[in-house]
Short mmCIF file of C-alpha atoms in Angstrom, two decimals:
data_model
loop_
_atom_site.label_atom_id
_atom_site.label_comp_id
_atom_site.label_asym_id
_atom_site.label_seq_id
_atom_site.Cartn_x
_atom_site.Cartn_y
_atom_site.Cartn_z
CA MET A 1 -106.70 92.27 163.81
CA ALA A 2 -107.88 91.41 166.73
CA GLY A 3 -106.19 95.37 168.54
CA LEU A 4 -107.93 96.63 164.90
CA LYS A 5 -111.50 95.11 166.06
CA ARG A 6 -112.08 96.41 169.44
CA ARG A 7 -109.89 99.87 168.80
CA GLY A 8 -112.85 100.08 165.86
CA ALA A 9 -115.91 98.74 167.95
CA GLY A 10 -117.19 102.23 168.04
CA PRO A 11 -115.66 105.76 168.95
CA SER A 12 -116.22 105.93 172.68
CA SER A 13 -114.29 102.30 173.38
CA GLY A 14 -111.81 103.52 170.67
CA SER A 15 -110.78 106.82 172.04
CA ALA A 16 -110.73 105.07 175.54
CA SER A 17 -108.33 101.86 174.43
CA ASP A 18 -106.34 104.43 172.83
CA LYS A 19 -105.83 106.69 176.10
CA ASP A 20 -105.26 103.40 177.60
CA VAL A 21 -102.60 102.37 174.81
CA VAL A 22 -100.54 105.44 175.18
CA LEU A 23 -100.47 105.43 179.16
CA GLY A 24 -99.32 102.00 179.55
CA GLU A 25 -96.60 102.45 177.09
CA ARG A 26 -95.42 105.24 178.92
CA CYS A 27 -96.51 102.91 182.53
CA GLY A 28 -93.69 100.56 180.14
CA ASP A 29 -91.28 103.07 180.07
CA LEU A 30 -90.61 104.26 183.27
CA ASP A 31 -88.52 101.12 184.19
CA LEU A 32 -85.97 101.67 181.83
CA ARG A 33 -85.94 105.24 182.50
CA ASN A 34 -82.18 106.75 183.62
CA ASP A 35 -82.02 109.85 185.38
CA SER A 36 -81.52 112.01 182.72
CA ASP A 37 -84.65 110.55 181.23
CA ILE A 38 -86.22 111.41 184.31
CA PRO A 39 -89.13 114.38 182.29
CA GLU A 40 -88.92 117.46 184.29
CA VAL A 41 -91.65 119.19 186.44
CA PRO A 42 -92.96 122.66 184.89
CA LEU A 43 -91.14 125.06 186.49
CA SER A 44 -92.51 126.88 190.04
CA THR A 45 -93.63 130.45 188.68
CA ASP A 46 -92.54 133.34 190.48
CA SER A 47 -94.84 134.00 193.77
CA THR A 48 -93.02 137.54 194.46
CA PRO A 49 -95.48 139.93 195.88
CA GLU A 50 -94.76 142.65 193.25
CA ILE A 51 -94.96 145.37 195.46
CA LEU A 52 -90.62 143.97 196.72
CA LYS A 53 -89.74 142.92 192.43
CA LYS A 54 -90.60 147.25 192.34
CA ALA A 55 -88.32 148.08 195.32
CA LEU A 56 -85.27 145.54 194.11
CA SER A 57 -85.95 146.70 190.39
CA GLY A 58 -82.96 148.19 190.03
CA LEU A 59 -80.53 145.56 192.38
CA SER A 60 -78.80 142.41 190.20
CA SER A 61 -80.34 139.00 190.66
CA ARG A 62 -78.60 137.86 193.50
CA TRP A 63 -78.88 140.70 195.71
CA LYS A 64 -82.77 141.37 194.79
CA ASN A 65 -82.58 136.93 196.03
CA TRP A 66 -80.63 137.92 199.51
CA TRP A 67 -83.50 140.54 200.63
CA ILE A 68 -85.91 138.51 199.79
CA ARG A 69 -85.10 135.43 201.96
CA GLY A 70 -84.21 138.22 204.77
CA ILE A 71 -87.42 139.63 204.28
CA LEU A 72 -89.74 136.42 204.67
CA THR A 73 -87.45 134.95 207.04
CA LEU A 74 -87.59 137.79 209.59
CA ALA A 75 -91.72 138.01 209.22
CA MET A 76 -92.35 133.93 208.93
CA ILE A 77 -90.06 134.53 212.48
CA SER A 78 -92.05 137.73 213.68
CA LEU A 79 -95.12 134.55 213.00
CA PHE A 80 -93.99 131.99 214.84
CA PHE A 81 -92.89 134.28 217.93
CA LEU A 82 -96.79 134.88 217.29
CA ILE A 83 -97.87 131.86 216.98
CA ILE A 84 -95.41 130.99 220.51
CA TYR A 85 -96.84 133.75 222.38
CA LEU A 86 -100.39 131.71 221.16
CA GLY A 87 -99.71 129.06 223.68
CA SER A 88 -99.48 125.71 222.35
CA PHE A 89 -102.42 124.86 221.18
CA MET A 90 -101.57 127.07 218.28
CA LEU A 91 -98.78 125.23 218.08
CA MET A 92 -100.03 122.37 217.32
CA LEU A 93 -102.31 123.90 214.18
CA LEU A 94 -98.85 125.59 212.75
CA VAL A 95 -97.34 121.56 212.93
CA LEU A 96 -100.44 119.84 211.32
CA SER A 97 -101.07 123.15 208.55
CA ILE A 98 -96.80 122.39 207.59
CA GLN A 99 -97.77 119.01 207.43
CA VAL A 100 -100.77 119.14 205.26
CA LYS A 101 -99.22 121.55 202.97
CA CYS A 102 -95.69 119.37 202.75
CA PHE A 103 -98.11 115.84 201.55
CA HIS A 104 -99.31 118.27 199.35
CA GLU A 105 -96.04 119.44 197.70
CA ILE A 106 -94.50 116.35 197.66
CA ILE A 107 -97.48 113.75 196.31
CA THR A 108 -97.66 117.02 193.42
CA ILE A 109 -94.26 116.25 192.01
CA GLY A 110 -95.64 112.80 191.81
CA TYR A 111 -99.07 113.60 190.18
CA ARG A 112 -96.22 115.52 187.27
CA VAL A 113 -93.40 113.83 186.91
CA TYR A 114 -95.44 110.64 186.41
CA HIS A 115 -98.32 111.98 184.67
CA SER A 116 -100.79 110.12 186.67
CA TYR A 117 -103.35 113.24 186.94
CA GLU A 118 -105.82 110.36 184.98
CA LEU A 119 -105.28 107.70 187.22
CA PRO A 120 -108.36 106.93 188.80
CA TRP A 121 -109.65 107.77 191.91
CA PHE A 122 -106.23 108.02 193.04
CA ARG A 123 -105.92 111.50 193.73
CA SER A 124 -108.53 111.31 196.91
CA LEU A 125 -107.31 108.11 197.99
CA SER A 126 -104.02 109.80 198.80
CA TRP A 127 -105.47 112.42 200.68
CA TYR A 128 -107.63 109.55 202.33
CA PHE A 129 -104.80 107.41 203.82
CA LEU A 130 -102.95 111.10 204.91
CA LEU A 131 -106.78 111.48 206.93
CA CYS A 132 -105.94 107.39 208.37
CA VAL A 133 -103.22 108.04 209.23
CA ASN A 134 -102.81 110.84 211.08
CA TYR A 135 -106.25 109.50 212.55
CA PHE A 136 -103.84 106.53 213.72
CA PHE A 137 -101.25 108.75 215.48
CA TYR A 138 -103.23 111.53 216.94
CA GLY A 139 -105.96 109.40 218.73
CA GLU A 140 -103.27 107.34 220.09
CA THR A 141 -101.24 110.90 221.52
CA VAL A 142 -105.73 111.16 222.75
CA ALA A 143 -104.90 108.38 225.18
CA ASP A 144 -101.61 109.19 226.16
CA TYR A 145 -101.94 112.16 227.77
CA PHE A 146 -105.16 113.17 228.04
CA ALA A 147 -106.60 109.58 229.31
CA THR A 148 -108.35 111.23 232.38
CA PHE A 149 -110.47 113.35 230.34
CA VAL A 150 -111.00 110.70 228.02
CA GLN A 151 -112.33 108.64 230.39
CA ARG A 152 -115.34 110.67 231.71
CA ARG A 153 -116.60 110.71 228.59
CA GLU A 154 -118.21 107.07 227.49
CA GLN A 155 -118.37 108.23 223.76
CA LEU A 156 -114.87 108.43 223.72
CA GLN A 157 -114.24 105.79 225.81
CA PHE A 158 -115.33 103.02 222.71
CA LEU A 159 -112.83 105.34 220.09
CA ILE A 160 -109.99 104.85 222.18
CA ARG A 161 -110.71 101.48 223.68
CA TYR A 162 -110.77 100.36 220.14
CA HIS A 163 -108.88 102.87 218.62
CA ARG A 164 -105.64 100.61 216.55
CA PHE A 165 -108.75 98.68 215.28
CA ILE A 166 -110.51 101.78 214.18
CA SER A 167 -107.54 103.12 212.55
CA PHE A 168 -106.84 99.39 210.58
CA THR A 169 -110.43 98.94 209.48
CA LEU A 170 -110.09 102.92 207.49
CA TYR A 171 -106.60 102.02 205.94
CA LEU A 172 -107.82 98.70 205.06
CA THR A 173 -110.65 100.33 203.03
CA GLY A 174 -108.55 102.45 201.75
CA PHE A 175 -106.47 99.69 200.85
CA CYS A 176 -109.57 97.39 199.35
CA MET A 177 -110.58 100.48 197.37
CA PHE A 178 -107.12 100.50 195.95
CA VAL A 179 -107.26 97.00 193.98
CA LEU A 180 -110.63 97.89 193.93
CA SER A 181 -109.40 101.01 191.64
CA LEU A 182 -106.79 98.98 189.49
CA VAL A 183 -106.90 99.59 185.61
CA LYS A 184 -105.35 97.32 182.94
CA ARG A 185 -102.28 98.67 181.67
CA HIS A 186 -102.26 101.33 184.30
CA TYR A 187 -100.92 98.59 186.60
CA ARG A 188 -97.10 100.35 187.11
CA LEU A 189 -97.99 103.99 187.41
CA GLN A 190 -100.54 103.14 190.13
CA PHE A 191 -98.22 100.50 192.10
CA TYR A 192 -95.79 103.27 191.67
CA MET A 193 -97.50 106.12 193.20
CA PHE A 194 -99.27 104.07 196.00
CA ALA A 195 -95.33 104.02 196.89
CA TRP A 196 -94.88 107.43 196.35
CA THR A 197 -97.72 107.90 199.06
CA HIS A 198 -96.91 105.60 201.16
CA VAL A 199 -93.10 107.11 200.95
CA THR A 200 -94.20 110.92 201.53
CA LEU A 201 -96.42 109.75 204.67
CA LEU A 202 -94.15 107.97 206.31
CA ILE A 203 -91.71 111.33 206.26
CA THR A 204 -94.75 114.04 206.51
CA VAL A 205 -97.04 112.05 209.04
CA THR A 206 -94.78 110.32 211.13
CA GLN A 207 -92.74 113.40 211.86
CA SER A 208 -94.55 115.60 211.99
CA HIS A 209 -96.89 113.20 215.48
CA LEU A 210 -92.82 113.33 216.74
CA VAL A 211 -92.59 117.37 216.74
CA ILE A 212 -96.31 117.27 218.76
CA GLN A 213 -94.49 114.09 220.96
CA ASN A 214 -91.74 116.58 221.99
CA LEU A 215 -94.48 119.69 222.67
CA PHE A 216 -96.40 117.10 225.26
CA GLU A 217 -93.01 117.19 226.94
CA GLY A 218 -92.40 120.23 227.24
CA MET A 219 -92.42 123.47 225.18
CA ILE A 220 -88.57 123.56 225.83
CA TRP A 221 -88.26 120.58 223.95
CA PHE A 222 -90.34 122.32 220.54
CA LEU A 223 -88.51 125.61 220.86
CA VAL A 224 -84.75 124.64 221.17
CA PRO A 225 -84.29 122.31 218.41
CA ILE A 226 -86.68 124.27 216.25
CA SER A 227 -84.73 126.90 216.66
CA SER A 228 -81.32 125.15 216.53
CA VAL A 229 -82.03 124.10 213.10
CA ILE A 230 -83.66 127.74 211.54
CA CYS A 231 -80.10 129.28 214.10
CA ASN A 232 -77.67 127.14 211.76
CA ASP A 233 -79.52 127.25 208.74
CA ILE A 234 -79.58 131.14 208.93
CA THR A 235 -75.94 131.16 209.75
CA ALA A 236 -74.73 128.61 207.10
CA TYR A 237 -77.05 130.44 204.05
CA ILE A 238 -75.06 134.09 204.98
CA PHE A 239 -71.18 132.48 205.83
CA GLY A 240 -72.10 130.78 202.24
CA PHE A 241 -73.21 133.98 201.07
CA PHE A 242 -70.07 136.25 201.55
CA PHE A 243 -67.80 133.70 202.12
CA GLY A 244 -67.83 130.68 200.07
CA ARG A 245 -67.99 127.52 202.02
CA THR A 246 -66.86 127.70 205.27
CA PRO A 247 -66.89 125.30 208.10
CA LEU A 248 -68.07 126.08 211.40
CA ILE A 249 -67.27 124.74 214.87
CA LYS A 250 -68.76 126.25 218.42
CA GLU A 251 -67.68 124.76 220.98
CA THR A 252 -69.66 125.45 224.60
CA VAL A 253 -69.09 124.39 227.43
CA ASN A 254 -72.01 124.46 230.40
CA MET A 255 -72.95 123.53 233.16
CA TYR A 256 -76.93 123.35 233.79
CA PRO A 257 -78.68 119.85 232.90
CA PHE A 258 -80.46 121.21 229.77
CA GLN A 259 -77.70 123.24 228.92
CA ILE A 260 -75.97 120.04 228.61
CA HIS A 261 -78.95 118.32 226.76
CA SER A 262 -78.42 122.10 224.23
CA ILE A 263 -75.14 120.85 223.33
CA ALA A 264 -76.17 117.12 221.84
CA LEU A 265 -79.21 119.31 220.25
CA SER A 266 -77.22 121.52 219.48
CA THR A 267 -74.44 119.41 217.41
CA PHE A 268 -77.40 116.99 216.11
CA ALA A 269 -78.41 120.14 214.43
CA SER A 270 -75.37 121.38 213.21
CA LEU A 271 -73.51 117.82 212.25
CA ILE A 272 -76.04 115.29 211.02
CA GLY A 273 -79.35 118.28 210.66
CA PRO A 274 -78.30 119.50 207.21
CA PHE A 275 -77.76 115.66 206.05
CA GLY A 276 -82.43 116.28 205.50
CA GLY A 277 -81.02 119.31 203.14
CA PHE A 278 -79.23 117.16 201.59
CA PHE A 279 -81.41 114.34 200.91
CA ALA A 280 -84.54 116.41 200.16
CA SER A 281 -81.19 118.05 197.39
CA GLY A 282 -80.67 114.83 195.78
CA PHE A 283 -84.69 114.30 195.94
CA LYS A 284 -85.16 117.40 194.08
CA ARG A 285 -82.50 117.07 191.12
CA ALA A 286 -83.41 113.61 190.56
CA PHE A 287 -86.17 115.14 189.24
CA LYS A 288 -84.74 118.53 187.45
CA ILE A 289 -86.70 120.85 190.13
CA LYS A 290 -85.30 124.08 191.75
CA ASP A 291 -88.21 124.08 194.57
CA PHE A 292 -90.77 121.52 196.28
CA ALA A 293 -92.67 124.35 195.36
CA ASP A 294 -93.30 128.79 195.51
CA THR A 295 -95.19 129.11 198.22
CA ILE A 296 -92.75 130.96 199.76
CA PRO A 297 -91.32 133.62 197.98
CA GLY A 298 -86.81 133.39 197.71
CA HIS A 299 -87.01 129.81 200.29
CA GLY A 300 -89.75 127.83 197.58
CA GLY A 301 -92.17 125.33 199.08
CA ILE A 302 -92.69 124.93 202.85
CA MET A 303 -90.62 121.84 202.50
CA ASP A 304 -87.43 123.51 201.23
CA ARG A 305 -87.52 124.98 204.99
CA PHE A 306 -88.70 121.77 206.90
CA ASP A 307 -86.76 119.20 205.44
CA CYS A 308 -84.01 119.09 208.36
CA GLN A 309 -86.55 119.53 210.54
CA TYR A 310 -88.12 116.44 210.24
CA LEU A 311 -84.74 114.70 210.82
CA MET A 312 -84.54 116.60 214.07
CA ALA A 313 -87.83 115.80 215.97
CA THR A 314 -87.11 112.46 215.03
CA PHE A 315 -83.90 112.80 217.39
CA VAL A 316 -85.37 114.65 219.66
CA HIS A 317 -87.92 112.22 220.43
CA VAL A 318 -85.59 109.23 220.41
CA TYR A 319 -83.58 111.20 222.89
CA ILE A 320 -85.95 112.16 224.75
CA THR A 321 -88.07 108.32 225.08
CA SER A 322 -83.50 107.38 225.86
CA PHE A 323 -82.12 109.62 228.33
CA ILE A 324 -85.29 111.40 229.38
CA ARG A 325 -88.70 110.37 230.52
CA GLY A 326 -89.39 107.63 231.57
CA PRO A 327 -92.78 105.73 232.08
CA ASN A 328 -96.49 107.58 230.82
CA PRO A 329 -98.40 107.81 234.16
CA SER A 330 -101.79 108.80 232.22
CA LYS A 331 -101.08 105.75 229.94
CA LEU A 332 -100.98 102.98 233.02
CA LEU A 333 -103.39 105.01 234.34
CA GLN A 334 -105.89 103.74 231.49
CA GLN A 335 -105.10 100.66 230.95
CA LEU A 336 -105.45 100.26 234.86
CA LEU A 337 -109.46 101.77 234.57
CA VAL A 338 -110.23 99.44 231.54
CA LEU A 339 -109.58 96.68 233.83
CA GLN A 340 -112.48 94.89 235.30
CA PRO A 341 -113.35 95.80 239.00
CA GLU A 342 -111.46 92.70 240.15
CA GLN A 343 -108.75 93.61 238.29
CA GLN A 344 -108.26 97.00 239.85
CA LEU A 345 -109.30 95.17 243.08
CA ASN A 346 -105.70 92.94 242.71
CA VAL A 347 -103.60 95.48 241.64
CA TYR A 348 -105.10 98.04 244.69
CA LYS A 349 -103.59 95.52 247.01
CA THR A 350 -100.29 94.86 244.97
CA LEU A 351 -100.09 98.50 245.11
CA LYS A 352 -100.58 99.20 248.99
CA SER A 353 -98.10 95.80 250.08
CA HIS A 354 -95.44 97.28 248.31
CA LEU A 355 -95.63 100.97 249.23
CA ILE A 356 -96.13 99.47 252.87
CA GLU A 357 -92.60 97.10 252.71
CA LYS A 358 -90.83 99.94 251.25
CA GLY A 359 -92.32 102.66 253.83
CA ILE A 360 -93.98 105.10 252.03
CA LEU A 361 -97.24 104.87 253.82
CA GLN A 362 -97.73 106.46 256.80
CA PRO A 363 -99.31 104.29 259.59
CA SER A 364 -102.22 106.46 259.93
CA LEU A 365 -102.97 104.87 256.37
CA ARG A 366 -102.91 101.41 256.63
CA GLY A 367 -105.26 100.03 257.65
#
């Protein structure tokens, strides 16, 4: 009776209560679902340009898809070469753009699967967390690689010195907003989406940050891994299309240092990199979708093309930090410059004594 009275309290409260009950029942059912119970995400629309549809109208669906994928692949590779020609800054913008689009594609799947469009604040909070995590990662990059430039700008020194505290404060603000947005009967669904958002951030932002870190180590550490995955994907598709499942093993023996590194990179791209694609395929099958989106005709979404690249980026970063890169002089200099003058002087005297003992300083400089 109490429930009936609450529902009958008024038109507006009644409709809101009914809505809460329905959404609450939906949330309660989530734990009881198995894979076959997951609602299907609406099928992606065909984004193929009309001119291609007309030109390929006489072909079977198999060959039509072949030509669409081929034409779009050549177009994307040509665009990639153009961006490479424009320089590192444009490549960083490309990586950031891809990151945002991949985040959007995965988050949208979560919204559709769990019917969470009605959750208060959550769409805004998802994008807010994306901004916070990007601010944290790329602020660290600026501090590491542009320390000299930052030291010349007083307004930037505060941001860099307290970067982690500012980042934590921004994230904590979003966390508190999430807690304040919790609504009775929606709790479980809200926490599902909170976890979904953070896993998506881990997959997209962290990996794209590592891609840019690799780029700062040298253009070759950016181009070779990406090209390895691209060549592996294209070759696998071509041989799969014409010959079925044919394993390919390529053995190379090279003597130049980076060519030796290339063996490690290409081996990972061929043997382990595809597991990123397998993971993405399993994810899509779990939610009964063919592609993450329909951004690229014949290819699906951006995430469909970068599932292996993200795994490759992590490997390259670990490989560089483990076998290639030593201590970061820029970061060390930044830490020295924020010390007190007395501390800087002590460091200078200690370093000077060490260099004299090693015989590195010339006699004329000892005075």
